Tab-separated table of C-alpha atoms and ligand atoms in Angstrom:
chain	number	residue	atom	x	y	z
A	1	UNK	CA	0.000	0.000	0.000
A	2	UNK	CA	1.394	3.430	-0.884
A	3	UNK	CA	0.335	6.698	0.733
A	4	UNK	CA	-0.550	9.671	-1.439
A	5	UNK	CA	0.133	13.283	-0.420
A	6	UNK	CA	-3.063	13.358	1.646
A	7	UNK	CA	-1.992	10.245	3.595
A	8	UNK	CA	-4.576	7.927	1.969
A	9	UNK	CA	-3.199	4.487	1.071
A	10	UNK	CA	-3.707	2.828	-2.315
A	11	UNK	CA	-2.603	-0.637	-3.495
A	12	UNK	CA	0.363	-0.953	-5.829
A	13	UNK	CA	0.875	-4.316	-7.539
A	14	UNK	CA	4.509	-5.319	-8.066
A	15	UNK	CA	4.190	-7.376	-11.235
A	16	UNK	CA	7.665	-8.908	-10.722
A	17	UNK	CA	6.535	-10.831	-7.644
A	18	UNK	CA	2.741	-11.024	-8.087
A	19	UNK	CA	1.646	-14.620	-8.782
A	20	UNK	CA	-1.796	-13.489	-9.985
A	21	UNK	CA	-3.766	-15.550	-7.463
A	22	UNK	CA	-6.462	-12.840	-7.248
A	23	UNK	CA	-6.664	-12.984	-3.426
A	24	UNK	CA	-6.261	-9.203	-3.117
A	25	UNK	CA	-9.053	-8.568	-5.619
A	26	UNK	CA	-11.385	-10.926	-3.780
A	27	UNK	CA	-10.724	-9.109	-0.487
A	28	UNK	CA	-10.893	-5.573	-1.919
A	29	UNK	CA	-14.085	-3.813	-0.770
A	30	UNK	CA	-14.049	-1.627	-3.898
A	31	UNK	CA	-13.909	-4.549	-6.363
A	32	UNK	CA	-15.776	-7.453	-4.777
A	33	UNK	CA	-19.439	-8.317	-5.216
A	34	UNK	CA	-21.502	-7.417	-2.162
A	35	UNK	CA	-24.857	-8.661	-0.955
A	36	UNK	CA	-27.228	-6.109	0.574
A	37	UNK	CA	-27.291	-6.271	4.382
A	38	UNK	CA	-30.583	-7.731	5.579
A	39	UNK	CA	-32.230	-6.300	8.651
A	40	UNK	CA	-33.216	-8.597	11.533
A	41	UNK	CA	-34.143	-5.820	13.953
A	42	UNK	CA	-33.643	-2.145	14.605
A	43	UNK	CA	-33.576	-0.405	17.989
A	44	UNK	CA	-32.536	2.705	19.821
A	45	UNK	CA	-30.289	1.914	22.754
A	46	UNK	CA	-27.830	3.367	25.227
A	47	UNK	CA	-25.661	1.810	27.915
A	48	UNK	CA	-27.157	1.832	31.379
A	49	UNK	CA	-23.768	2.728	32.873
A	50	UNK	CA	-23.219	6.534	33.075
A	51	UNK	CA	-19.444	5.975	33.104
A	52	UNK	CA	-19.420	3.903	29.901
A	53	UNK	CA	-21.772	6.373	28.241
A	54	UNK	CA	-19.485	9.282	29.102
A	55	UNK	CA	-16.460	7.409	27.695
A	56	UNK	CA	-18.207	6.526	24.393
A	57	UNK	CA	-18.986	8.688	21.367
A	58	UNK	CA	-22.591	7.683	21.091
A	59	UNK	CA	-24.713	5.242	23.136
A	60	UNK	CA	-21.826	3.052	24.370
A	61	UNK	CA	-23.091	-0.106	22.660
A	62	UNK	CA	-19.679	-0.906	21.183
A	63	UNK	CA	-18.182	-0.760	24.703
A	64	UNK	CA	-20.773	-3.227	26.029
A	65	UNK	CA	-20.279	-5.670	23.144
A	66	UNK	CA	-16.506	-5.423	23.592
A	67	UNK	CA	-16.654	-6.051	27.348
A	68	UNK	CA	-18.788	-9.149	26.764
A	69	UNK	CA	-16.362	-10.557	24.180
A	70	UNK	CA	-13.386	-9.911	26.502
A	71	UNK	CA	-15.216	-11.482	29.468
A	72	UNK	CA	-15.795	-14.588	27.334
A	73	UNK	CA	-12.050	-14.826	26.664
A	74	UNK	CA	-12.140	-13.187	23.228
A	75	UNK	CA	-10.229	-10.363	21.557
A	76	UNK	CA	-11.358	-6.944	20.262
A	77	UNK	CA	-9.918	-5.231	17.191
A	78	UNK	CA	-10.652	-1.500	16.886
A	79	UNK	CA	-9.123	1.887	16.042
A	80	UNK	CA	-6.616	3.497	18.417
A	81	UNK	CA	-4.388	6.579	18.282
A	82	UNK	CA	-0.702	6.027	17.580
A	83	UNK	CA	2.439	8.127	16.955
A	84	UNK	CA	1.551	10.707	19.591
A	85	UNK	CA	-2.085	10.897	18.409
A	86	UNK	CA	-0.887	11.826	14.898
A	87	UNK	CA	-2.099	8.564	13.340
A	88	UNK	CA	-4.888	6.038	13.868
A	89	UNK	CA	-4.525	2.300	13.350
A	90	UNK	CA	-6.431	-0.873	14.148
A	91	UNK	CA	-5.005	-2.819	17.084
A	92	UNK	CA	-5.952	-5.990	18.955
A	93	UNK	CA	-6.917	-5.772	22.619
A	94	UNK	CA	-7.380	-8.773	24.909
A	95	UNK	CA	-8.068	-7.143	28.272
A	96	UNK	CA	-10.375	-4.557	29.799
A	97	UNK	CA	-7.476	-2.198	30.632
A	98	UNK	CA	-6.618	-1.873	26.947
A	99	UNK	CA	-10.216	-1.346	25.834
A	100	UNK	CA	-10.357	2.403	26.362
A	101	UNK	CA	-7.821	2.974	23.564
A	102	UNK	CA	-10.170	1.515	20.914
A	103	UNK	CA	-13.293	3.265	22.178
A	104	UNK	CA	-14.625	6.545	20.787
A	105	UNK	CA	-14.651	7.754	17.188
A	106	UNK	CA	-11.432	9.046	15.709
A	107	UNK	CA	-12.441	11.099	12.693
A	108	UNK	CA	-9.480	10.222	10.488
A	109	UNK	CA	-8.869	7.182	8.306
A	110	UNK	CA	-7.563	4.317	10.400
A	111	UNK	CA	-4.959	2.013	8.921
A	112	UNK	CA	-5.731	-1.718	9.077
A	113	UNK	CA	-2.309	-3.285	8.641
A	114	UNK	CA	-0.921	-6.801	8.269
A	115	UNK	CA	-0.757	-7.225	12.069
A	116	UNK	CA	-4.496	-6.612	12.366
A	117	UNK	CA	-5.502	-8.936	9.484
A	118	UNK	CA	-3.222	-11.769	10.543
A	119	UNK	CA	-3.921	-11.160	14.230
A	120	UNK	CA	-7.691	-11.522	13.742
A	121	UNK	CA	-7.226	-14.666	11.614
A	122	UNK	CA	-4.837	-16.278	14.110
A	123	UNK	CA	-7.092	-15.570	17.103
A	124	UNK	CA	-10.032	-17.231	15.320
A	125	UNK	CA	-7.854	-20.198	14.345
A	126	UNK	CA	-6.859	-20.567	18.000
A	127	UNK	CA	-10.537	-21.021	18.883
A	128	UNK	CA	-11.186	-17.620	20.477
A	129	UNK	CA	-13.801	-15.104	19.434
A	130	UNK	CA	-12.951	-11.749	17.773
A	131	UNK	CA	-15.035	-8.576	17.713
A	132	UNK	CA	-13.889	-6.415	14.783
A	133	UNK	CA	-15.219	-2.840	14.600
A	134	UNK	CA	-14.596	-0.316	11.863
A	135	UNK	CA	-16.051	1.483	8.881
A	136	UNK	CA	-18.124	-0.523	6.375
A	137	UNK	CA	-15.235	-0.782	3.899
A	138	UNK	CA	-12.934	-2.082	6.646
A	139	UNK	CA	-15.471	-4.715	7.695
A	140	UNK	CA	-15.973	-5.761	4.056
A	141	UNK	CA	-12.174	-5.937	3.617
A	142	UNK	CA	-11.656	-8.012	6.762
A	143	UNK	CA	-14.491	-10.365	5.813
A	144	UNK	CA	-13.025	-10.751	2.316
A	145	UNK	CA	-9.614	-11.589	3.808
A	146	UNK	CA	-11.045	-14.113	6.297
A	147	UNK	CA	-13.233	-15.890	3.727
A	148	UNK	CA	-15.254	-18.724	5.355
A	149	UNK	CA	-13.869	-17.889	8.850
A	150	UNK	CA	-15.946	-14.678	8.805
A	151	UNK	CA	-19.234	-16.597	8.783
A	152	UNK	CA	-18.395	-18.767	11.769
A	153	UNK	CA	-19.447	-18.061	15.359
A	154	UNK	CA	-15.954	-16.864	16.324
A	155	UNK	CA	-16.092	-13.658	14.239
A	156	UNK	CA	-18.440	-10.814	15.149
A	157	UNK	CA	-18.297	-7.593	13.134
A	158	UNK	CA	-19.641	-4.129	13.800
A	159	UNK	CA	-19.610	-1.314	11.269
A	160	UNK	CA	-20.387	2.313	12.055
A	161	UNK	CA	-22.726	4.518	10.087
A	162	UNK	CA	-20.008	6.442	8.294
A	163	UNK	CA	-20.160	9.681	6.403
A	164	UNK	CA	-16.547	9.317	5.307
A	165	UNK	CA	-12.941	9.301	6.533
A	166	UNK	CA	-10.768	12.439	6.514
A	167	UNK	CA	-7.178	12.787	5.322
A	168	UNK	CA	-4.535	11.294	7.684
A	169	UNK	CA	-2.025	13.912	6.482
A	170	UNK	CA	-4.316	16.796	7.415
A	171	UNK	CA	-4.918	15.243	10.853
A	172	UNK	CA	-1.215	14.725	11.543
A	173	UNK	CA	-0.460	18.353	10.643
A	174	UNK	CA	-3.417	19.551	12.743
A	175	UNK	CA	-1.991	17.729	15.804
A	176	UNK	CA	1.438	19.298	15.106
A	177	UNK	CA	-0.232	22.697	14.986
A	178	UNK	CA	-2.133	22.110	18.245
A	179	UNK	CA	1.055	20.872	19.958
A	180	UNK	CA	2.922	23.966	18.805
A	181	UNK	CA	0.143	26.156	20.208
A	182	UNK	CA	0.261	24.344	23.574
A	183	UNK	CA	4.056	24.360	23.660
A	184	UNK	CA	3.922	20.634	24.441
A	185	UNK	CA	2.862	17.409	22.784
A	186	UNK	CA	-0.761	16.268	22.545
A	187	UNK	CA	-1.148	13.118	24.663
A	188	UNK	CA	-4.825	12.290	24.030
A	189	UNK	CA	-7.752	13.463	21.925
A	190	UNK	CA	-11.481	12.960	22.386
A	191	UNK	CA	-13.279	14.132	19.256
A	192	UNK	CA	-16.643	13.449	20.877
A	193	UNK	CA	-16.277	14.797	24.410
A	194	UNK	CA	-19.694	14.979	26.072
A	195	UNK	CA	-18.735	17.610	28.657
A	196	UNK	CA	-20.882	19.976	26.564
A	197	UNK	CA	-23.479	17.263	25.855
A	198	UNK	CA	-24.036	14.673	23.124
A	199	UNK	CA	-25.848	16.989	20.699
A	200	UNK	CA	-23.299	19.787	21.092
A	201	UNK	CA	-20.198	17.660	21.629
A	202	UNK	CA	-16.698	19.089	21.812
A	203	UNK	CA	-13.279	18.195	20.451
A	204	UNK	CA	-10.975	17.845	23.454
A	205	UNK	CA	-7.166	17.840	23.327
A	206	UNK	CA	-5.101	16.727	26.312
A	207	UNK	CA	-1.497	17.862	26.658
A	208	UNK	CA	1.197	18.230	29.292
A	209	UNK	CA	1.248	21.798	30.597
A	210	UNK	CA	4.748	23.258	30.403
A	211	UNK	CA	4.442	25.387	33.543
A	212	UNK	CA	4.014	22.534	36.023
A	213	UNK	CA	4.275	19.359	33.902
A	214	UNK	CA	0.679	18.340	34.693
A	215	UNK	CA	-2.011	17.199	32.258
A	216	UNK	CA	-4.154	19.984	30.873
A	217	UNK	CA	-7.110	19.897	28.458
A	218	UNK	CA	-8.457	22.330	25.911
A	219	UNK	CA	-11.754	21.837	24.186
A	220	UNK	CA	-13.962	23.564	21.705
A	221	UNK	CA	-17.489	22.779	20.698
A	222	UNK	CA	-17.389	20.894	17.342
A	223	UNK	CA	-18.685	23.838	15.282
A	224	UNK	CA	-15.716	25.949	16.367
A	225	UNK	CA	-12.936	23.394	15.925
A	226	UNK	CA	-11.452	24.016	12.469
A	227	UNK	CA	-10.512	20.357	11.805
A	228	UNK	CA	-14.025	19.180	12.721
A	229	UNK	CA	-15.548	21.912	10.542
A	230	UNK	CA	-13.533	20.674	7.537
A	231	UNK	CA	-14.665	17.086	8.273
A	232	UNK	CA	-18.333	17.929	8.744
A	233	UNK	CA	-18.330	20.135	5.614
A	234	UNK	CA	-17.169	17.011	3.677
A	235	UNK	CA	-14.057	18.864	2.513
A	236	UNK	CA	-11.346	16.512	3.819
A	237	UNK	CA	-12.869	13.103	2.981
A	238	UNK	CA	-11.321	10.378	0.851
A	239	UNK	CA	-12.655	10.345	-2.731
A	240	UNK	CA	-14.043	6.802	-2.465
A	241	UNK	CA	-16.281	7.935	0.433
A	242	UNK	CA	-18.213	10.118	-2.000
A	243	UNK	CA	-19.379	6.952	-3.793
A	244	UNK	CA	-19.051	4.341	-1.031
A	245	UNK	CA	-19.070	0.876	-2.655
A	246	UNK	CA	-20.331	-0.941	0.474
A	247	UNK	CA	-23.117	1.190	1.942
A	248	UNK	CA	-25.438	-1.283	3.687
A	249	UNK	CA	-23.596	-4.173	2.076
A	250	UNK	CA	-20.462	-4.664	4.202
A	251	UNK	CA	-21.721	-7.934	5.702
A	252	UNK	CA	-21.369	-6.530	9.258
A	253	UNK	CA	-23.390	-8.360	11.906
A	254	UNK	CA	-24.333	-5.101	13.627
A	255	UNK	CA	-24.376	-1.484	12.444
A	256	UNK	CA	-24.050	1.300	15.039
A	257	UNK	CA	-24.595	5.024	14.664
A	258	UNK	CA	-25.746	8.114	16.489
A	259	UNK	CA	-29.518	8.293	16.642
A	260	UNK	CA	-29.650	11.927	15.496
A	261	UNK	CA	-33.164	13.330	15.865
A	262	UNK	CA	-33.968	10.928	18.743
A	263	UNK	CA	-34.851	13.892	20.989
A	264	UNK	CA	-37.800	14.679	18.696
A	265	UNK	CA	-39.087	11.082	18.742
A	266	UNK	CA	-38.612	10.223	22.430
A	267	UNK	CA	-38.306	13.501	24.361
A	268	UNK	CA	-39.271	11.542	27.499
A	269	UNK	CA	-35.964	9.592	27.465
A	270	UNK	CA	-32.750	11.172	28.756
A	271	UNK	CA	-30.645	11.529	25.601
A	272	UNK	CA	-28.199	14.094	27.000
A	273	UNK	CA	-25.209	11.669	27.000
A	274	UNK	CA	-25.981	9.850	23.764
A	275	UNK	CA	-28.305	7.334	22.162
A	276	UNK	CA	-27.386	4.941	19.361
A	277	UNK	CA	-29.220	3.365	16.482
A	278	UNK	CA	-28.535	-0.388	16.573
A	279	UNK	CA	-29.209	-2.347	13.401
A	280	UNK	CA	-28.825	-6.115	13.740
A	281	UNK	CA	-28.141	-7.404	10.231
A	282	UNK	CA	-27.613	-11.097	10.985
A	283	UNK	CA	-28.838	-13.646	13.506
A	284	UNK	CA	-25.321	-13.671	14.973
A	285	UNK	CA	-25.569	-9.907	15.491
A	286	UNK	CA	-29.018	-10.242	17.008
A	287	UNK	CA	-27.726	-12.846	19.501
A	288	UNK	CA	-24.782	-10.620	20.472
A	289	UNK	CA	-27.076	-7.623	21.048
A	290	UNK	CA	-29.521	-9.747	23.080
A	291	UNK	CA	-26.621	-10.863	25.297
A	292	UNK	CA	-26.063	-7.234	26.445
A	293	UNK	CA	-29.747	-6.218	26.382
A	294	UNK	CA	-30.009	-6.174	30.171
A	295	UNK	CA	-27.194	-3.601	30.391
A	296	UNK	CA	-28.984	-1.101	28.154
A	297	UNK	CA	-31.988	1.168	28.053
A	298	UNK	CA	-33.598	0.466	24.684
A	299	UNK	CA	-36.701	0.367	22.538
A	300	UNK	CA	-37.831	-0.379	18.987
A	301	UNK	CA	-37.135	1.996	16.103
A	302	UNK	CA	-37.733	2.173	12.365
A	303	UNK	CA	-35.357	2.530	9.454
A	304	UNK	CA	-37.144	5.719	8.386
A	305	UNK	CA	-36.510	7.294	11.805
A	306	UNK	CA	-32.787	6.534	11.596
A	307	UNK	CA	-32.397	7.682	7.985
A	308	UNK	CA	-34.280	10.942	8.683
A	309	UNK	CA	-31.503	12.088	11.049
A	310	UNK	CA	-28.701	10.126	9.466
A	311	UNK	CA	-28.960	9.809	5.679
A	312	UNK	CA	-25.335	8.561	5.628
A	313	UNK	CA	-26.710	5.162	6.593
A	314	UNK	CA	-27.825	4.605	3.008
A	315	UNK	CA	-26.307	7.420	0.929
A	316	UNK	CA	-22.799	8.725	0.341
A	317	UNK	CA	-22.403	12.398	1.197
A	318	UNK	CA	-22.151	15.205	-1.358
A	319	UNK	CA	-18.683	16.766	-1.392
A	320	UNK	CA	-17.899	20.285	-0.207
A	321	UNK	CA	-18.337	22.440	-3.339
A	322	UNK	CA	-14.626	23.432	-3.540
A	323	UNK	CA	-13.262	20.177	-2.078
A	324	UNK	CA	-10.689	19.615	-4.854
A	325	UNK	CA	-9.235	23.098	-4.419
A	326	UNK	CA	-9.026	22.624	-0.638
A	327	UNK	CA	-7.310	19.239	-0.958
A	328	UNK	CA	-4.889	20.670	-3.547
A	329	UNK	CA	-3.891	23.269	-0.951
A	330	UNK	CA	-3.360	20.510	1.645
A	331	UNK	CA	-1.308	18.425	-0.834
A	332	UNK	CA	0.744	21.472	-1.786
A	333	UNK	CA	1.794	21.783	1.867
A	334	UNK	CA	0.000	25.021	2.804
A	335	UNK	CA	0.463	25.523	6.549
A	336	UNK	CA	-2.473	25.036	8.922
A	337	UNK	CA	-2.634	28.782	9.789
A	338	UNK	CA	-2.703	29.623	6.048
A	339	UNK	CA	-5.371	26.977	5.410
A	340	UNK	CA	-7.430	28.363	8.289
A	341	UNK	CA	-7.300	31.881	6.865
A	342	UNK	CA	-8.269	30.726	3.372
A	343	UNK	CA	-10.854	28.101	4.379
A	344	UNK	CA	-13.176	28.971	7.252
A	345	UNK	CA	-15.969	26.456	6.386
A	346	UNK	CA	-18.640	28.775	7.693
A	347	UNK	CA	-22.032	27.273	7.068
A	348	UNK	CA	-24.284	29.131	4.664
A	349	UNK	CA	-26.779	31.678	6.016
A	350	UNK	CA	-29.658	29.284	5.260
A	351	UNK	CA	-28.048	26.410	7.175
A	352	UNK	CA	-27.464	28.651	10.182
A	353	UNK	CA	-31.079	29.932	10.110
A	354	UNK	CA	-32.315	26.323	9.770
A	355	UNK	CA	-30.167	25.310	12.771
A	356	UNK	CA	-31.671	28.099	14.901
A	357	UNK	CA	-35.223	27.143	13.805
A	358	UNK	CA	-34.593	23.465	14.664
A	359	UNK	CA	-33.315	24.513	18.117
A	360	UNK	CA	-36.469	26.565	18.764
A	361	UNK	CA	-38.634	23.639	17.587
A	362	UNK	CA	-36.766	21.237	19.926
A	363	UNK	CA	-37.166	23.538	22.930
A	364	UNK	CA	-40.873	24.065	22.168
A	365	UNK	CA	-41.452	20.317	21.929
A	366	UNK	CA	-39.604	19.733	25.217
A	367	UNK	CA	-41.689	22.483	26.839
A	368	UNK	CA	-44.974	20.968	25.558
A	369	UNK	CA	-44.005	17.351	26.436
A	370	UNK	CA	-42.415	18.237	29.809
A	371	UNK	CA	-38.763	17.848	30.901
A	372	UNK	CA	-36.812	14.762	29.870
A	373	UNK	CA	-36.309	12.182	32.661
B	1	LIG	C1	-14.932	8.134	10.446
B	1	LIG	C2	-16.251	7.961	11.134
B	1	LIG	C3	-17.388	8.571	10.626
B	1	LIG	C4	-18.625	8.411	11.265
B	1	LIG	N1	-19.729	9.007	10.739
B	1	LIG	C5	-20.926	8.840	11.351
B	1	LIG	C6	-22.110	9.408	10.813
B	1	LIG	O1	-22.097	10.082	9.781
B	1	LIG	N2	-23.296	9.185	11.469
B	1	LIG	C7	-23.343	8.420	12.609
B	1	LIG	O2	-24.423	8.241	13.169
B	1	LIG	N3	-22.233	7.858	13.124
B	1	LIG	C8	-21.043	8.052	12.535
B	1	LIG	N4	-19.929	7.453	13.061
B	1	LIG	C9	-20.097	6.498	14.198
B	1	LIG	C10	-20.273	7.150	15.572
B	1	LIG	O3	-19.350	8.203	15.718
B	1	LIG	C11	-20.022	6.133	16.688
B	1	LIG	O4	-18.768	5.537	16.526
B	1	LIG	C12	-20.997	5.001	16.720
B	1	LIG	O5	-22.274	5.544	16.904
B	1	LIG	C13	-20.679	3.992	17.829
B	1	LIG	O6	-20.700	4.614	19.048
B	1	LIG	P1	-20.526	3.832	20.430
B	1	LIG	O7	-20.791	4.820	21.516
B	1	LIG	O8	-21.319	2.580	20.418
B	1	LIG	O9	-19.034	3.327	20.451
B	1	LIG	P2	-17.622	4.060	20.592
B	1	LIG	O10	-16.946	3.716	21.865
B	1	LIG	O11	-17.722	5.457	20.257
B	1	LIG	O12	-16.789	3.212	19.526
B	1	LIG	C14	-16.469	3.625	18.289
B	1	LIG	C15	-16.076	2.413	17.467
B	1	LIG	O13	-15.670	2.862	16.200
B	1	LIG	C16	-14.349	2.408	15.906
B	1	LIG	N5	-13.612	3.522	15.313
B	1	LIG	C17	-13.267	4.671	15.908
B	1	LIG	N6	-12.583	5.444	15.042
B	1	LIG	C18	-12.489	4.758	13.890
B	1	LIG	C19	-11.882	5.009	12.637
B	1	LIG	N7	-11.226	6.137	12.393
B	1	LIG	N8	-11.998	4.088	11.679
B	1	LIG	C20	-12.648	2.916	11.904
B	1	LIG	N9	-13.237	2.612	13.074
B	1	LIG	C21	-13.162	3.523	14.051
B	1	LIG	C22	-13.721	2.057	17.254
B	1	LIG	O14	-12.776	1.034	17.091
B	1	LIG	C23	-14.921	1.607	18.022
B	1	LIG	O15	-15.148	0.307	17.688
B	1	LIG	C24	-18.697	7.610	12.446
B	1	LIG	C25	-17.551	7.009	12.953
B	1	LIG	C26	-16.329	7.178	12.311
B	1	LIG	C27	-15.116	6.496	12.882
């Protein structure tokens, strides 16, 4: 795999050593044939544990599934920060202490390397269960690599509703810029801190304060953090995300996402720390969700309700209108301060007015239906 100037990896075939077996083409999520994911059930759900909810991006369902797999002697493979938070890669975790590293969404493309593919395969071959979580293309890729092993009871896969993955190069330079501003390295990032709530989450950066060598945090609500604005404007996404080849066809046993708009459907439920949409696509997924049912607050939902707040479940996003020009500037090495001056990603006047109107509507509904519990 070779990285381009934006940090996205692409396959290069070395024809001198390739034996033409076609294994890479069969595993490639962009080339393979994919069956549509069937739906066994669809629910809203959130973890009953306030601590787990606080430490998760959405409703904490991934954390519950992962704990169950670990308790049963299995292994979890998910995305963790690496290289001083400048990169994200998939790692294997076999104990509760290591679990925190693979929790929470990291909005940058994660690299699934040889260690992850072979690690997952070897754990299954040793008779232990693996929970693999990632974007739909990563689940499709892992399933393609595993072949028949993926359909057995020892492999459980979760994909996230994904609106696309941003450039690893942009992220790495953004962390450099933040570290320079702090005068010390960034030691942790939470892109979905709920200190300001689930609906108005913040991007939180932890660093070591120079003055007294203690940990310090700085956070900004997502609409003010420049990196998050570029991501949410669909300016920094990989090209293939604009025409995702595996939307609702990754083969994942369970699909998880934020249940955006939940507050308008169930204002009586406390949604302040996150609620997820849980789509069980296979019987295996349904069994795994049932096994953690008692640790959640949940209820039935419909596909229409999820899609209304989260069209990314079924559709690729439309790109930022001047995405190519923005990415050319990133590739050309424009500094973060220069990029920030040129690209402010302010939402259009209409979008801002619509946001204010939606807020008023939400508050009115809450007022009419009474306070949430
Ligand atoms: C790039 C990206 C885009 C997303 N876009 C949307 C969206 O448009 N709408 C929506 O509803 N939800 C989206 N999500 C999913 C959402 O943010 C939550 O991850 C999901 O709801 C599960 O939350 P949780 O509380 O159950 O688990 P969490 O504890 O938050 O677990 C998150 C899981 O995602 C995996 N993960 C984290 N970062 C990455 C990464 N960079 N690449 C691959 N896997 C990763 C972790 O390994 C973990 O398994 C996106 C997630 C990512 C990573």
